[in-house]
Amino acid sequence: MIRVLHILQTLNVCGGIENFVMNYYRHIDKKKIQFDFLIHELSDDNFVDEVESLGGRVYLMPKFTISNLSKIMNKLQSFYNEHKEYDIIHCHMANAAPFHFYFARNGEIRILHSHQPSGADRLIHRIRNYFLLKMANAMTNVRFAGSQDSGFFLFGSYPFTIIKNAVEADIFKNSVVFRDSTRRRLGLNDRFVLGHVGRFAPVKNHVFLLDIIQKLIILRPKAVLCLVGEGEKKKAIINEIAKRGLQDNVIMLDTCKNVEELYSSFDVFLLPSFYEGFGLVAVEAQYAGIHVIASKNRVPVESKISNYLEFLPLENGADAWVQKIIEICENKESIVFEREDYDIRIQAKSLENMYLELYSKNEKN
């Protein structure tokens, strides 16, 4: 059995990257491949218990900040000296990769995985990360990406492999059975529901979502926006909701567990992000049979797997998004899948074979 060490910032149940890795972990053949996790933060709502139940280990390092850098370097040096069992290190934190790869032993398979087409939300962080990403790219020997945009951003002219952000398609396709009970539980019986699942961070553009619901309720007073997730900007959004007097038209939900049940209660899913590495939630919503409106040229085209996803420019403003929402309501059509290659049962086997092939080549060398 090959043990693969995955490096992530955290194991938050609401995190897109965390859910991406966990989807693969649940379906990969653990007699051949076992995942372990090295993380730098741990929120209250996490995957640790599930990882351990599947045979994995979780190692917690200090939070990855400049002020902690000396402590992190010492901890990483000790960790990699003590853990020689990892032939494959799969790093999902590009800005932390140089430090991990520096201490990893020679001959190790060092996978750098690009999940986003931008360096950071804030300019000062993008400047800092620019040099770290250059170093990470030079130190890796295997390159993965969630989309073409993410791959070109981090790797440039270096070749990379697309690893599809796959989901358990049948769970979402069958989620319609939860619609009535979930809507009753949330008090949404006669409401028109806009949904969004994602962390509360500037890149997710929650203020634009509030602009949309504020304009939509003029035309549809019973409309409601359901925001699912956690994050550093959540309190600011709660304050903005109160400032606009939208308390009766916005519902905030913390949990991302059994998220398929929440999708079933939505009428339209909105993804107005400033950028996305892929947009896993858009794929989940389409499999759940929910119409999706996503920001054009910011959410990768790979996330469109059916006629239920449409792209709109953010520059068109909230009025254009409201108009599209109304059109969707008035012109119901059946979902037609243009591709179904994001099923985790298919993609987990593909990743498993990649790991085995990399390991075999490394052993021969």
Short mmCIF file of C-alpha atoms in Angstrom, two decimals, residues 26 81 90 117 121 125 131 153 179 213 251 299 317:
data_model
loop_
_atom_site.label_atom_id
_atom_site.label_comp_id
_atom_site.label_asym_id
_atom_site.label_seq_id
_atom_site.Cartn_x
_atom_site.Cartn_y
_atom_site.Cartn_z
CA ARG A 26 -13.78 8.00 -0.13
CA ASN A 81 13.06 13.55 9.23
CA HIS A 90 0.55 15.92 -2.99
CA PRO A 117 -6.26 31.03 -11.54
CA ASP A 121 -7.55 37.94 -3.03
CA HIS A 125 -0.63 38.64 -0.82
CA PHE A 131 7.94 34.55 -5.58
CA PHE A 153 -1.73 30.48 -14.20
CA ARG A 179 -36.91 18.84 -1.56
CA ILE A 213 -31.94 39.58 -3.89
CA ILE A 251 -31.12 32.76 5.31
CA VAL A 299 -15.81 30.53 -13.52
CA GLY A 317 -24.80 44.23 -13.20
#
